[in-house]
PDB file of C-alpha atoms in Angstrom:
ATOM      1  CA  UNK A   1      -4.197  15.932  -8.158  1.00 65.00           C
ATOM      2  CA  UNK A   2      -5.479  13.213 -10.474  1.00 91.00           C
ATOM      3  CA  UNK A   3      -6.872  10.722  -7.965  1.00 96.00           C
ATOM      4  CA  UNK A   4      -9.050   7.944  -9.323  1.00 95.00           C
ATOM      5  CA  UNK A   5     -11.581   8.274  -6.495  1.00 94.00           C
ATOM      6  CA  UNK A   6     -12.815  10.909  -4.103  1.00 93.00           C
ATOM      7  CA  UNK A   7     -11.606  11.288  -0.497  1.00 92.00           C
ATOM      8  CA  UNK A   8      -8.353   9.305  -0.559  1.00 95.00           C
ATOM      9  CA  UNK A   9      -6.261   8.542   2.498  1.00 96.00           C
ATOM     10  CA  UNK A  10      -2.779   9.742   1.451  1.00 97.00           C
ATOM     11  CA  UNK A  11       0.763   9.234   2.693  1.00 98.00           C
ATOM     12  CA  UNK A  12       3.863  11.025   1.430  1.00 98.00           C
ATOM     13  CA  UNK A  13       6.880   8.996   0.296  1.00 98.00           C
ATOM     14  CA  UNK A  14      10.367   9.742  -0.939  1.00 97.00           C
ATOM     15  CA  UNK A  15      12.404   7.353  -3.060  1.00 97.00           C
ATOM     16  CA  UNK A  16      15.701   6.722  -1.254  1.00 96.00           C
ATOM     17  CA  UNK A  17      18.979   5.282  -2.563  1.00 96.00           C
ATOM     18  CA  UNK A  18      18.267   1.911  -0.934  1.00 96.00           C
ATOM     19  CA  UNK A  19      14.979   1.695  -2.903  1.00 94.00           C
ATOM     20  CA  UNK A  20      16.829   1.670  -6.248  1.00 96.00           C
ATOM     21  CA  UNK A  21      17.622  -1.592  -8.038  1.00 94.00           C
ATOM     22  CA  UNK A  22      20.204  -2.502 -10.674  1.00 93.00           C
ATOM     23  CA  UNK A  23      18.035  -0.998 -13.410  1.00 93.00           C
ATOM     24  CA  UNK A  24      18.239   2.447 -11.812  1.00 93.00           C
ATOM     25  CA  UNK A  25      14.642   2.780 -10.622  1.00 94.00           C
ATOM     26  CA  UNK A  26      12.635   1.857  -7.515  1.00 95.00           C
ATOM     27  CA  UNK A  27      12.500  -1.906  -7.112  1.00 94.00           C
ATOM     28  CA  UNK A  28       9.093  -3.554  -7.429  1.00 92.00           C
ATOM     29  CA  UNK A  29       9.405  -5.063  -3.934  1.00 94.00           C
ATOM     30  CA  UNK A  30       9.673  -1.539  -2.488  1.00 96.00           C
ATOM     31  CA  UNK A  31       6.239  -0.703  -3.900  1.00 96.00           C
ATOM     32  CA  UNK A  32       4.744  -3.628  -1.944  1.00 96.00           C
ATOM     33  CA  UNK A  33       6.328  -2.231   1.230  1.00 96.00           C
ATOM     34  CA  UNK A  34       4.768   1.147   0.473  1.00 97.00           C
ATOM     35  CA  UNK A  35       1.330  -0.446  -0.031  1.00 97.00           C
ATOM     36  CA  UNK A  36       1.619  -2.126   3.362  1.00 96.00           C
ATOM     37  CA  UNK A  37       2.748   1.116   5.026  1.00 97.00           C
ATOM     38  CA  UNK A  38      -0.177   3.030   3.552  1.00 98.00           C
ATOM     39  CA  UNK A  39      -2.739   0.392   4.563  1.00 97.00           C
ATOM     40  CA  UNK A  40      -1.342   0.281   8.123  1.00 96.00           C
ATOM     41  CA  UNK A  41      -1.378   4.051   8.525  1.00 97.00           C
ATOM     42  CA  UNK A  42      -4.956   4.160   7.290  1.00 97.00           C
ATOM     43  CA  UNK A  43      -5.959   1.406   9.734  1.00 96.00           C
ATOM     44  CA  UNK A  44      -4.221   3.275  12.548  1.00 96.00           C
ATOM     45  CA  UNK A  45      -6.092   6.463  11.624  1.00 95.00           C
ATOM     46  CA  UNK A  46      -9.318   4.451  11.882  1.00 95.00           C
ATOM     47  CA  UNK A  47      -8.365   3.313  15.405  1.00 94.00           C
ATOM     48  CA  UNK A  48      -7.297  -0.200  14.441  1.00 96.00           C
ATOM     49  CA  UNK A  49      -3.599  -0.515  15.274  1.00 94.00           C
ATOM     50  CA  UNK A  50      -1.483  -3.498  16.351  1.00 94.00           C
ATOM     51  CA  UNK A  51      -2.436  -3.017  19.996  1.00 96.00           C
ATOM     52  CA  UNK A  52      -6.123  -3.227  19.108  1.00 95.00           C
ATOM     53  CA  UNK A  53      -5.527  -6.202  16.762  1.00 96.00           C
ATOM     54  CA  UNK A  54      -3.794  -8.078  19.595  1.00 97.00           C
ATOM     55  CA  UNK A  55      -6.492  -7.166  22.103  1.00 97.00           C
ATOM     56  CA  UNK A  56      -9.157  -8.503  19.730  1.00 97.00           C
ATOM     57  CA  UNK A  57      -7.059 -11.509  18.615  1.00 98.00           C
ATOM     58  CA  UNK A  58      -7.875 -10.513  15.031  1.00 97.00           C
ATOM     59  CA  UNK A  59      -6.002  -9.026  12.079  1.00 97.00           C
ATOM     60  CA  UNK A  60      -6.545  -8.259   8.423  1.00 96.00           C
ATOM     61  CA  UNK A  61      -4.001 -10.380   6.521  1.00 96.00           C
ATOM     62  CA  UNK A  62      -3.088  -9.987   2.851  1.00 96.00           C
ATOM     63  CA  UNK A  63      -4.167 -12.882   0.647  1.00 97.00           C
ATOM     64  CA  UNK A  64      -3.730 -11.215  -2.758  1.00 97.00           C
ATOM     65  CA  UNK A  65      -1.932  -8.252  -4.335  1.00 96.00           C
ATOM     66  CA  UNK A  66      -2.643  -7.195  -7.902  1.00 97.00           C
ATOM     67  CA  UNK A  67      -0.251  -4.469  -9.039  1.00 97.00           C
ATOM     68  CA  UNK A  68      -0.009  -2.551 -12.301  1.00 97.00           C
ATOM     69  CA  UNK A  69       3.366  -0.804 -12.587  1.00 96.00           C
ATOM     70  CA  UNK A  70       2.692   2.084 -14.972  1.00 97.00           C
ATOM     71  CA  UNK A  71       5.831   4.234 -14.751  1.00 96.00           C
ATOM     72  CA  UNK A  72       9.154   4.183 -12.908  1.00 95.00           C
ATOM     73  CA  UNK A  73      10.118   6.101  -9.778  1.00 97.00           C
ATOM     74  CA  UNK A  74      13.681   7.354  -9.352  1.00 96.00           C
ATOM     75  CA  UNK A  75      15.905   8.310  -6.435  1.00 96.00           C
ATOM     76  CA  UNK A  76      14.816  11.596  -4.931  1.00 96.00           C
ATOM     77  CA  UNK A  77      11.268  11.451  -6.324  1.00 96.00           C
ATOM     78  CA  UNK A  78       8.645  12.697  -3.906  1.00 98.00           C
ATOM     79  CA  UNK A  79       5.490  10.617  -4.205  1.00 98.00           C
ATOM     80  CA  UNK A  80       2.004  10.356  -2.774  1.00 98.00           C
ATOM     81  CA  UNK A  81       0.277   7.030  -2.217  1.00 98.00           C
ATOM     82  CA  UNK A  82      -3.501   6.929  -1.729  1.00 98.00           C
ATOM     83  CA  UNK A  83      -5.758   4.130  -0.574  1.00 97.00           C
ATOM     84  CA  UNK A  84      -9.469   3.474  -0.431  1.00 97.00           C
ATOM     85  CA  UNK A  85     -11.463   0.612   1.074  1.00 96.00           C
ATOM     86  CA  UNK A  86     -13.701  -0.240  -1.868  1.00 95.00           C
ATOM     87  CA  UNK A  87     -15.456  -3.460  -0.894  1.00 94.00           C
ATOM     88  CA  UNK A  88     -16.011  -5.784   2.045  1.00 93.00           C
ATOM     89  CA  UNK A  89     -18.424  -8.475   3.103  1.00 94.00           C
ATOM     90  CA  UNK A  90     -18.420  -7.430   6.812  1.00 91.00           C
ATOM     91  CA  UNK A  91     -17.468 -11.011   7.657  1.00 94.00           C
ATOM     92  CA  UNK A  92     -14.057 -12.089   6.296  1.00 95.00           C
ATOM     93  CA  UNK A  93     -12.887 -10.153   3.223  1.00 97.00           C
ATOM     94  CA  UNK A  94     -11.968  -6.553   2.523  1.00 96.00           C
ATOM     95  CA  UNK A  95     -10.551  -4.975  -0.644  1.00 97.00           C
ATOM     96  CA  UNK A  96      -8.398  -1.864  -0.918  1.00 97.00           C
ATOM     97  CA  UNK A  97      -7.383   0.060  -3.998  1.00 97.00           C
ATOM     98  CA  UNK A  98      -4.190   2.102  -4.196  1.00 98.00           C
ATOM     99  CA  UNK A  99      -2.843   4.769  -6.535  1.00 98.00           C
ATOM    100  CA  UNK A 100       0.721   6.129  -6.490  1.00 98.00           C
ATOM    101  CA  UNK A 101       1.306   9.578  -8.012  1.00 98.00           C
ATOM    102  CA  UNK A 102       4.421  11.657  -8.586  1.00 97.00           C
ATOM    103  CA  UNK A 103       3.004  15.170  -7.961  1.00 97.00           C
ATOM    104  CA  UNK A 104       5.831  16.984  -9.809  1.00 96.00           C
ATOM    105  CA  UNK A 105       4.389  15.815 -13.145  1.00 96.00           C
ATOM    106  CA  UNK A 106       1.053  14.363 -11.954  1.00 96.00           C
ATOM    107  CA  UNK A 107       2.027  10.927 -13.297  1.00 97.00           C
ATOM    108  CA  UNK A 108       0.328   7.833 -11.916  1.00 98.00           C
ATOM    109  CA  UNK A 109       3.118   5.317 -11.342  1.00 97.00           C
ATOM    110  CA  UNK A 110       1.077   2.450  -9.958  1.00 97.00           C
ATOM    111  CA  UNK A 111      -2.428   1.173  -9.392  1.00 98.00           C
ATOM    112  CA  UNK A 112      -2.990  -1.786  -7.109  1.00 98.00           C
ATOM    113  CA  UNK A 113      -5.662  -3.836  -5.411  1.00 98.00           C
ATOM    114  CA  UNK A 114      -5.181  -5.832  -2.242  1.00 98.00           C
ATOM    115  CA  UNK A 115      -7.536  -8.407  -0.772  1.00 98.00           C
ATOM    116  CA  UNK A 116      -7.403  -8.961   2.965  1.00 97.00           C
ATOM    117  CA  UNK A 117      -8.968 -11.716   5.061  1.00 98.00           C
ATOM    118  CA  UNK A 118      -9.713 -11.406   8.742  1.00 97.00           C
ATOM    119  CA  UNK A 119      -7.765 -13.965  10.760  1.00 98.00           C
ATOM    120  CA  UNK A 120      -7.602 -14.980  14.374  1.00 97.00           C
ATOM    121  CA  UNK A 121      -4.064 -14.107  15.481  1.00 97.00           C
ATOM    122  CA  UNK A 122      -3.793 -16.992  17.948  1.00 97.00           C
ATOM    123  CA  UNK A 123      -4.513 -19.638  15.291  1.00 97.00           C
ATOM    124  CA  UNK A 124      -3.817 -17.920  11.959  1.00 96.00           C
ATOM    125  CA  UNK A 125      -7.158 -19.168  10.679  1.00 97.00           C
ATOM    126  CA  UNK A 126      -9.875 -17.112   8.997  1.00 97.00           C
ATOM    127  CA  UNK A 127     -12.301 -15.747  11.563  1.00 97.00           C
ATOM    128  CA  UNK A 128     -15.282 -13.418  11.360  1.00 97.00           C
ATOM    129  CA  UNK A 129     -14.555  -9.699  11.830  1.00 96.00           C
ATOM    130  CA  UNK A 130     -15.328  -8.466  15.335  1.00 96.00           C
ATOM    131  CA  UNK A 131     -17.777  -5.565  15.782  1.00 95.00           C
ATOM    132  CA  UNK A 132     -14.816  -3.210  16.353  1.00 95.00           C
ATOM    133  CA  UNK A 133     -13.643  -3.874  12.765  1.00 95.00           C
ATOM    134  CA  UNK A 134     -17.108  -3.172  11.391  1.00 94.00           C
ATOM    135  CA  UNK A 135     -17.248   0.086  13.380  1.00 94.00           C
ATOM    136  CA  UNK A 136     -13.671   1.108  12.504  1.00 94.00           C
ATOM    137  CA  UNK A 137     -13.413   0.188   8.834  1.00 94.00           C
ATOM    138  CA  UNK A 138     -17.070   0.788   7.952  1.00 91.00           C
ATOM    139  CA  UNK A 139     -16.988   4.592   7.784  1.00 90.00           C
ATOM    140  CA  UNK A 140     -14.005   4.431   5.380  1.00 91.00           C
ATOM    141  CA  UNK A 141     -15.808   2.213   2.861  1.00 89.00           C
ATOM    142  CA  UNK A 142     -16.208   3.865  -0.539  1.00 74.00           C
ATOM    143  CA  UNK A 143     -19.884   3.567  -1.435  1.00 60.00           C
ATOM    144  CA  UNK A 144     -19.293   5.408  -4.701  1.00 46.00           C
ATOM    145  CA  UNK A 145     -16.940   8.276  -5.385  1.00 50.00           C
ATOM    146  CA  UNK A 146     -15.323   7.074  -8.596  1.00 46.00           C
ATOM    147  CA  UNK A 147     -14.268  10.195 -10.417  1.00 42.00           C
ATOM    148  CA  UNK A 148     -15.191  10.476 -14.086  1.00 33.00           C
ATOM    149  CA  UNK A 149     -13.299  12.923 -16.287  1.00 33.00           C
TER     150      UNK A 149
END
């Protein structure tokens, strides 16, 4: 598979009829939903789920998406979406990269970056990451691993 970086966290997706817009391909809003799903599943795998977020009164909230739509997805396509945590300040901000591939022809359909800020759930205000976030997200941080062809 042509992943941009080593050791991706990957989820499998299938384009369903309800994902298709009037132009006959997956709607751009659906891709944002997929990005969120992938980030959540990765966080859950790292031991940071909604239960833990609520217990800690902290969450990682999206403040910016940057998405490059490179090719269309169509109903019935089976896709794989990968994510990597590529940068963080261990205080407030964390950045993820994403890549969406259609394995049947190894086409990259999308590349995206998302910036998250740690917030206190009870107030909605930015708040320093608790030690549990440092311990959970830290091991997943890409320190290098960019693949060069």
